[in-house]
Tab-separated table of C-alpha atoms and ligand atoms in Angstrom:
chain	number	residue	atom	x	y	z
A	6	UNK	CA	-4.419	-87.750	23.176
A	7	UNK	CA	-7.782	-86.595	24.488
A	8	UNK	CA	-9.056	-83.183	25.631
A	9	UNK	CA	-12.352	-81.386	26.247
A	10	UNK	CA	-12.851	-77.651	25.769
A	11	UNK	CA	-15.741	-75.269	26.225
A	12	UNK	CA	-16.151	-72.057	24.210
A	13	UNK	CA	-18.900	-69.446	24.136
A	14	UNK	CA	-20.336	-67.752	21.124
A	15	UNK	CA	-19.868	-64.022	20.593
A	16	UNK	CA	-21.820	-61.146	19.102
A	17	UNK	CA	-19.979	-58.584	16.994
A	18	UNK	CA	-20.462	-54.908	17.808
A	19	UNK	CA	-18.194	-53.984	14.904
A	20	UNK	CA	-18.921	-56.533	12.199
A	21	UNK	CA	-16.654	-58.794	10.205
A	22	UNK	CA	-18.174	-58.584	6.733
A	23	UNK	CA	-15.804	-59.252	3.837
A	24	UNK	CA	-12.760	-61.390	3.129
A	25	UNK	CA	-9.536	-60.494	1.374
A	26	UNK	CA	-8.538	-64.177	1.254
A	27	UNK	CA	-11.237	-66.829	1.255
A	28	UNK	CA	-9.175	-69.941	1.880
A	29	UNK	CA	-7.069	-68.504	4.727
A	30	UNK	CA	-10.106	-66.546	6.016
A	31	UNK	CA	-8.500	-63.115	6.127
A	32	UNK	CA	-10.876	-60.180	6.625
A	33	UNK	CA	-11.065	-56.743	5.015
A	34	UNK	CA	-11.445	-54.962	8.365
A	35	UNK	CA	-10.963	-55.385	12.103
A	36	UNK	CA	-14.012	-56.484	14.074
A	37	UNK	CA	-14.915	-56.384	17.767
A	38	UNK	CA	-17.254	-58.547	19.816
A	39	UNK	CA	-18.529	-59.422	23.244
A	40	UNK	CA	-18.431	-63.076	24.295
A	41	UNK	CA	-21.766	-64.379	25.620
A	42	UNK	CA	-22.195	-66.480	28.720
A	43	UNK	CA	-25.527	-68.019	27.711
A	44	UNK	CA	-24.475	-69.863	24.558
A	45	UNK	CA	-21.615	-72.334	24.225
A	46	UNK	CA	-20.238	-75.526	22.716
A	47	UNK	CA	-18.410	-78.322	24.568
A	48	UNK	CA	-16.180	-80.491	22.440
A	49	UNK	CA	-14.118	-83.577	23.197
A	50	UNK	CA	-11.406	-84.579	20.755
A	51	UNK	CA	-9.680	-87.965	21.067
A	52	UNK	CA	-6.874	-88.789	18.615
A	53	UNK	CA	-6.489	-92.510	18.132
A	54	UNK	CA	-3.982	-94.417	16.010
A	55	UNK	CA	-6.565	-97.139	15.344
A	56	UNK	CA	-8.872	-94.736	13.432
A	57	UNK	CA	-8.801	-94.734	9.607
A	58	UNK	CA	-10.629	-91.395	9.344
A	59	UNK	CA	-12.090	-88.688	11.568
A	60	UNK	CA	-15.455	-89.200	13.231
A	61	UNK	CA	-17.778	-86.379	14.239
A	62	UNK	CA	-20.892	-86.395	16.396
A	63	UNK	CA	-22.963	-83.318	17.210
A	64	UNK	CA	-25.445	-83.610	20.083
A	65	UNK	CA	-25.081	-87.373	19.882
A	66	UNK	CA	-25.832	-87.621	16.131
A	67	UNK	CA	-23.217	-88.830	13.671
A	68	UNK	CA	-22.522	-86.061	11.115
A	69	UNK	CA	-21.477	-86.389	7.447
A	70	UNK	CA	-21.499	-83.997	4.470
A	71	UNK	CA	-20.460	-80.361	4.497
A	72	UNK	CA	-20.368	-80.036	8.306
A	73	UNK	CA	-18.120	-83.106	8.571
A	74	UNK	CA	-15.871	-81.793	5.799
A	75	UNK	CA	-15.377	-78.479	7.594
A	76	UNK	CA	-14.336	-80.337	10.752
A	77	UNK	CA	-11.845	-82.658	9.026
A	78	UNK	CA	-10.383	-79.812	6.961
A	79	UNK	CA	-9.835	-77.969	10.211
A	80	UNK	CA	-8.264	-81.012	11.897
A	81	UNK	CA	-5.876	-81.289	8.923
A	82	UNK	CA	-4.528	-77.869	9.889
A	83	UNK	CA	-3.978	-78.961	13.481
A	84	UNK	CA	-2.326	-82.222	12.328
A	85	UNK	CA	-0.121	-80.191	10.040
A	86	UNK	CA	1.070	-77.872	12.825
A	87	UNK	CA	1.680	-80.877	15.102
A	88	UNK	CA	3.454	-82.838	12.347
A	89	UNK	CA	1.126	-85.832	12.813
A	90	UNK	CA	-0.293	-86.349	9.375
A	91	UNK	CA	-2.241	-89.606	9.577
A	92	UNK	CA	-3.533	-89.404	13.110
A	93	UNK	CA	-7.331	-89.274	13.107
A	94	UNK	CA	-9.734	-88.202	15.809
A	95	UNK	CA	-13.143	-88.844	17.266
A	96	UNK	CA	-14.836	-85.482	17.822
A	97	UNK	CA	-17.906	-85.205	20.044
A	98	UNK	CA	-19.608	-81.822	20.320
A	99	UNK	CA	-22.536	-80.656	22.366
A	100	UNK	CA	-24.063	-77.369	21.316
A	101	UNK	CA	-25.797	-75.153	23.856
A	102	UNK	CA	-26.522	-72.557	21.214
A	103	UNK	CA	-30.210	-72.621	20.284
A	104	UNK	CA	-30.048	-72.553	16.475
A	105	UNK	CA	-33.378	-70.762	16.530
A	106	UNK	CA	-31.787	-67.854	18.392
A	107	UNK	CA	-29.955	-67.005	15.208
A	108	UNK	CA	-26.473	-67.344	16.572
A	109	UNK	CA	-23.925	-68.843	14.284
A	110	UNK	CA	-22.907	-71.875	16.352
A	111	UNK	CA	-19.784	-71.903	14.173
A	112	UNK	CA	-18.131	-69.328	16.473
A	113	UNK	CA	-18.343	-71.399	19.659
A	114	UNK	CA	-18.046	-74.611	17.636
A	115	UNK	CA	-14.730	-73.868	15.968
A	116	UNK	CA	-13.268	-72.209	19.068
A	117	UNK	CA	-14.031	-75.330	21.141
A	118	UNK	CA	-12.815	-77.653	18.370
A	119	UNK	CA	-9.561	-75.728	17.969
A	120	UNK	CA	-8.833	-75.647	21.698
A	121	UNK	CA	-9.669	-79.318	22.311
A	122	UNK	CA	-7.865	-80.637	19.221
A	123	UNK	CA	-4.712	-78.574	19.791
A	124	UNK	CA	-4.482	-79.765	23.385
A	125	UNK	CA	-5.338	-83.385	22.533
A	126	UNK	CA	-2.622	-83.595	19.893
A	127	UNK	CA	-0.049	-82.203	22.306
A	128	UNK	CA	0.390	-78.639	21.054
A	129	UNK	CA	0.847	-75.985	23.667
A	130	UNK	CA	-0.274	-72.744	22.060
A	131	UNK	CA	-0.571	-69.176	23.281
A	132	UNK	CA	-4.052	-67.629	23.035
A	133	UNK	CA	-2.840	-65.680	20.040
A	134	UNK	CA	-1.658	-68.817	18.233
A	135	UNK	CA	-4.885	-70.580	19.113
A	136	UNK	CA	-6.932	-67.646	17.807
A	137	UNK	CA	-4.970	-67.651	14.542
A	138	UNK	CA	-5.686	-71.334	13.934
A	139	UNK	CA	-9.323	-70.986	15.010
A	140	UNK	CA	-9.781	-68.199	12.454
A	141	UNK	CA	-9.221	-70.710	9.669
A	142	UNK	CA	-12.239	-72.744	10.811
A	143	UNK	CA	-14.595	-69.769	10.880
A	144	UNK	CA	-13.572	-66.122	11.021
A	145	UNK	CA	-15.841	-64.957	13.824
A	146	UNK	CA	-14.704	-67.923	15.982
A	147	UNK	CA	-11.227	-66.440	16.483
A	148	UNK	CA	-12.767	-63.841	18.832
A	149	UNK	CA	-14.353	-66.525	21.055
A	150	UNK	CA	-10.971	-67.551	22.483
A	151	UNK	CA	-11.302	-64.619	24.896
A	152	UNK	CA	-13.933	-63.625	27.427
A	153	UNK	CA	-15.369	-60.120	27.702
A	154	UNK	CA	-14.561	-57.909	24.704
A	155	UNK	CA	-12.210	-59.066	21.937
A	156	UNK	CA	-10.938	-57.510	18.742
A	157	UNK	CA	-9.913	-59.427	15.623
A	158	UNK	CA	-6.967	-57.639	14.103
A	159	UNK	CA	-7.196	-58.132	10.344
A	160	UNK	CA	-3.434	-58.110	9.809
A	161	UNK	CA	-1.574	-57.137	6.668
A	162	UNK	CA	0.427	-60.197	5.675
A	163	UNK	CA	-0.659	-62.466	2.841
A	164	UNK	CA	0.003	-65.622	4.871
A	165	UNK	CA	-2.346	-64.543	7.696
A	166	UNK	CA	0.314	-64.802	10.378
A	167	UNK	CA	-0.722	-61.422	11.834
A	168	UNK	CA	-4.491	-62.004	11.670
A	169	UNK	CA	-5.880	-63.060	15.082
A	170	UNK	CA	-7.971	-61.748	17.945
A	171	UNK	CA	-6.686	-59.968	21.038
A	172	UNK	CA	-8.427	-59.280	24.360
A	173	UNK	CA	-9.802	-55.732	24.781
A	174	UNK	CA	-11.414	-55.932	28.241
A	175	UNK	CA	-12.030	-58.926	30.524
A	176	UNK	CA	-15.484	-60.111	31.483
A	177	UNK	CA	-15.435	-58.334	34.879
A	178	UNK	CA	-14.636	-54.960	33.288
A	179	UNK	CA	-18.298	-54.224	32.536
A	180	UNK	CA	-21.596	-56.003	33.069
A	181	UNK	CA	-23.419	-55.360	29.823
A	182	UNK	CA	-26.214	-57.693	28.778
A	183	UNK	CA	-27.534	-59.042	25.507
A	184	UNK	CA	-31.072	-60.236	24.771
A	185	UNK	CA	-31.367	-62.641	21.854
A	186	UNK	CA	-34.750	-61.939	20.283
A	187	UNK	CA	-36.120	-64.943	18.413
A	188	UNK	CA	-38.540	-64.063	15.655
A	189	UNK	CA	-41.201	-65.669	13.642
A	190	UNK	CA	-39.242	-65.492	10.388
A	191	UNK	CA	-38.476	-67.593	7.327
A	192	UNK	CA	-35.139	-69.421	7.040
A	193	UNK	CA	-32.479	-67.241	5.446
A	194	UNK	CA	-31.738	-67.918	1.781
A	195	UNK	CA	-28.182	-66.587	1.624
A	196	UNK	CA	-25.562	-68.032	4.008
A	197	UNK	CA	-23.214	-65.552	5.669
A	198	UNK	CA	-20.269	-66.956	3.723
A	199	UNK	CA	-22.040	-66.568	0.392
A	200	UNK	CA	-23.571	-63.198	1.291
A	201	UNK	CA	-20.216	-61.824	2.351
A	202	UNK	CA	-18.612	-62.929	-0.902
A	203	UNK	CA	-21.377	-61.553	-3.095
A	204	UNK	CA	-21.152	-58.216	-1.288
A	205	UNK	CA	-17.367	-57.985	-1.706
A	206	UNK	CA	-17.603	-58.932	-5.392
A	207	UNK	CA	-20.532	-56.761	-6.470
A	208	UNK	CA	-21.705	-54.118	-3.991
A	209	UNK	CA	-20.633	-50.526	-4.798
A	210	UNK	CA	-21.211	-49.774	-1.093
A	211	UNK	CA	-18.572	-52.246	0.046
A	212	UNK	CA	-15.643	-49.827	-0.340
A	213	UNK	CA	-17.282	-47.207	1.875
A	214	UNK	CA	-18.157	-49.873	4.450
A	215	UNK	CA	-14.470	-50.778	4.732
A	216	UNK	CA	-13.441	-47.131	4.774
A	217	UNK	CA	-15.876	-46.211	7.558
A	218	UNK	CA	-14.868	-49.003	9.927
A	219	UNK	CA	-11.724	-47.640	11.628
A	220	UNK	CA	-13.636	-44.639	13.022
A	221	UNK	CA	-16.342	-46.911	14.488
A	222	UNK	CA	-13.685	-49.187	15.920
A	223	UNK	CA	-11.745	-46.405	17.664
A	224	UNK	CA	-14.955	-44.901	18.993
A	225	UNK	CA	-16.272	-48.151	20.415
A	226	UNK	CA	-12.934	-49.021	22.048
A	227	UNK	CA	-12.953	-45.653	23.838
A	228	UNK	CA	-16.589	-46.280	24.820
A	229	UNK	CA	-15.776	-49.709	26.253
A	230	UNK	CA	-12.798	-48.342	28.164
A	231	UNK	CA	-14.933	-45.636	29.824
A	232	UNK	CA	-18.036	-47.861	30.153
A	233	UNK	CA	-19.986	-45.334	28.092
A	234	UNK	CA	-23.064	-47.387	27.208
A	235	UNK	CA	-24.729	-44.793	24.948
A	236	UNK	CA	-21.586	-44.425	22.902
A	237	UNK	CA	-21.012	-48.183	22.555
A	238	UNK	CA	-24.672	-48.822	21.720
A	239	UNK	CA	-24.953	-46.032	19.161
A	240	UNK	CA	-21.809	-47.123	17.341
A	241	UNK	CA	-22.777	-50.812	17.389
A	242	UNK	CA	-26.254	-50.118	16.021
A	243	UNK	CA	-24.948	-47.820	13.288
A	244	UNK	CA	-22.203	-50.278	12.339
A	245	UNK	CA	-24.751	-53.079	11.987
A	246	UNK	CA	-26.955	-50.901	9.762
A	247	UNK	CA	-23.982	-50.078	7.536
A	248	UNK	CA	-23.183	-53.774	7.152
A	249	UNK	CA	-26.779	-54.539	6.178
A	250	UNK	CA	-26.808	-51.587	3.761
A	251	UNK	CA	-23.994	-53.182	1.740
A	252	UNK	CA	-26.155	-56.202	0.871
A	253	UNK	CA	-28.836	-54.009	-0.718
A	254	UNK	CA	-26.252	-52.823	-3.226
A	255	UNK	CA	-25.098	-56.334	-4.165
A	256	UNK	CA	-25.929	-58.046	-7.445
A	257	UNK	CA	-28.306	-59.800	-7.129
A	258	UNK	CA	-29.417	-57.656	-4.172
A	259	UNK	CA	-30.488	-59.293	-0.915
A	260	UNK	CA	-31.242	-58.512	2.696
A	261	UNK	CA	-31.343	-60.501	5.937
A	262	UNK	CA	-33.891	-58.112	7.453
A	263	UNK	CA	-37.477	-59.356	7.490
A	264	UNK	CA	-40.701	-57.594	8.509
A	265	UNK	CA	-40.466	-58.869	12.093
A	266	UNK	CA	-36.806	-57.727	12.224
A	267	UNK	CA	-37.827	-54.171	11.321
A	268	UNK	CA	-40.607	-54.236	13.919
A	269	UNK	CA	-38.087	-55.104	16.653
A	270	UNK	CA	-35.595	-52.494	15.426
A	271	UNK	CA	-38.296	-49.813	15.695
A	272	UNK	CA	-39.408	-51.052	19.113
A	273	UNK	CA	-35.823	-50.770	20.405
A	274	UNK	CA	-35.593	-47.215	19.106
A	275	UNK	CA	-38.961	-46.450	20.743
A	276	UNK	CA	-37.613	-47.788	24.075
A	277	UNK	CA	-34.781	-45.278	23.780
A	278	UNK	CA	-37.209	-42.467	23.072
A	279	UNK	CA	-38.871	-43.465	26.355
A	280	UNK	CA	-35.607	-43.174	28.260
A	281	UNK	CA	-34.475	-46.824	28.337
A	282	UNK	CA	-31.009	-47.141	26.795
A	283	UNK	CA	-31.186	-50.213	24.533
A	284	UNK	CA	-29.552	-50.772	21.160
A	285	UNK	CA	-29.844	-53.483	18.540
A	286	UNK	CA	-27.384	-55.414	16.431
A	287	UNK	CA	-28.126	-58.031	13.771
A	288	UNK	CA	-25.895	-60.626	12.108
A	289	UNK	CA	-26.443	-62.394	8.801
A	290	UNK	CA	-30.009	-63.459	9.619
A	291	UNK	CA	-33.400	-62.077	10.653
A	292	UNK	CA	-33.042	-62.307	14.464
A	293	UNK	CA	-32.121	-59.312	16.604
A	294	UNK	CA	-29.759	-58.990	19.574
A	295	UNK	CA	-30.463	-56.158	22.014
A	296	UNK	CA	-27.782	-54.577	24.206
A	297	UNK	CA	-28.899	-53.232	27.571
A	298	UNK	CA	-27.723	-52.630	31.139
A	299	UNK	CA	-28.619	-54.884	34.122
A	300	UNK	CA	-30.818	-52.249	35.773
A	301	UNK	CA	-33.140	-52.245	32.760
A	302	UNK	CA	-33.383	-56.014	32.332
A	303	UNK	CA	-37.013	-56.400	33.427
A	304	UNK	CA	-38.297	-53.542	31.283
A	305	UNK	CA	-36.297	-54.624	28.248
A	306	UNK	CA	-37.407	-58.243	28.483
A	307	UNK	CA	-41.063	-57.320	29.021
A	308	UNK	CA	-41.053	-54.867	26.112
A	309	UNK	CA	-39.371	-57.325	23.745
A	310	UNK	CA	-41.736	-60.160	24.677
A	311	UNK	CA	-44.696	-57.898	23.919
A	312	UNK	CA	-43.685	-57.227	20.302
A	313	UNK	CA	-45.782	-59.030	17.670
A	314	UNK	CA	-43.690	-61.689	15.891
A	315	UNK	CA	-41.352	-62.290	18.851
A	316	UNK	CA	-41.434	-65.987	19.811
A	317	UNK	CA	-38.731	-66.004	22.501
A	318	UNK	CA	-36.272	-63.760	24.325
A	319	UNK	CA	-33.093	-65.297	25.775
A	320	UNK	CA	-31.028	-63.132	28.129
A	321	UNK	CA	-27.271	-63.390	28.519
A	322	UNK	CA	-24.429	-61.803	30.439
A	323	UNK	CA	-20.991	-61.515	28.926
A	324	UNK	CA	-18.975	-64.689	29.225
A	325	UNK	CA	-15.556	-66.272	29.677
A	326	UNK	CA	-13.100	-67.320	27.027
A	327	UNK	CA	-12.102	-70.894	26.270
A	328	UNK	CA	-11.841	-73.250	29.244
A	329	UNK	CA	-10.719	-76.880	29.487
A	330	UNK	CA	-12.788	-79.467	31.293
B	7	FM0	O1	-19.642	-62.049	13.564
B	7	FM0	O2	-16.992	-67.494	6.395
B	7	FM0	O3	-17.513	-66.309	10.880
B	7	FM0	O4	-18.516	-60.305	12.899
B	7	FM0	O5	-21.688	-62.844	12.007
B	7	FM0	O6	-16.987	-68.792	8.550
B	7	FM0	O7	-15.468	-66.824	8.230
B	7	FM0	O8	-19.724	-67.196	10.001
B	7	FM0	F1	-23.078	-60.839	10.544
B	7	FM0	C1	-22.152	-61.600	10.033
B	7	FM0	C2	-20.174	-64.243	10.276
B	7	FM0	C3	-20.016	-62.770	10.271
B	7	FM0	C4	-20.467	-60.800	11.706
B	7	FM0	O9	-19.073	-64.794	9.621
B	7	FM0	O10	-17.937	-66.482	8.392
B	7	FM0	C5	-19.468	-61.087	12.792
B	7	FM0	C6	-21.072	-62.019	11.033
B	7	FM0	P1	-16.787	-67.445	7.869
B	7	FM0	P2	-18.557	-66.290	9.830
């Protein structure tokens, strides 16, 4: 009744930005990501008939409130599938995702929680089934089941049974790298969940965002297949800018981009003008992720570290999917 799983976070190259069903977490478009070796969560789940409720510790600290609620709500799903209604668990998570790096630790967190809890309660799930359950913890987490490149297929059904991630290319297909650029920035005011909802509800640009996604998706999949870095980078950067454009049209309008974010975006474009292929992508926050190839690692790192407002640069290769310890 006990299992430990490790899952890495991922960075989307085609963004998930918009839900068609908020409680089941069903998206309005497919998304595609690369799993990152440098950032992960390890979670142990132990179901125990003596427990009267779930317990949750994160990095050794006992957690209550909203974070605890999200964990127990997720465990309810797993209990439901297993048909073990009143069986509670002790959950211990260790996060190797520097919060400051601007990664949502929810991706690695829910992927590790889903894998460990499903195994601990005795379910034997396919990756697809595991991804589908993980999705209901946090959407982007369903892609972290797989290593390398993964695509979340949005699905069509109202019950979400066809909404899960699938592997696109394994980690050894292509050694592309990601630099997480940590910035001197203020804490974001709009969470990704809230920002996504406000955009769907009010932004006149949302419809064209959804409409433009399939072309980006097909293009990037061809680029990944042929290891065409320029193509993948150009599409990823443009897709990220389209996502951020939708928030400017929301009511009330908002943006995750800060002055230091724009400085890094321009520096990445300047690197390209100087012949170094590097491309940026940005999630729902001010920090920037930069895609580059191994042969340019030293130049990219040095350039990024030299930009005013940059406080740290953390380099990562692409990583494996869920593993059990
Ligand atoms: O990762 O409301 O998964 O595709 O990171 O928990 O389903 O935290 F830039 C935003 C983050 C989405 C893009 O969404 O939302 C991406 C984003 P939830 P998530």
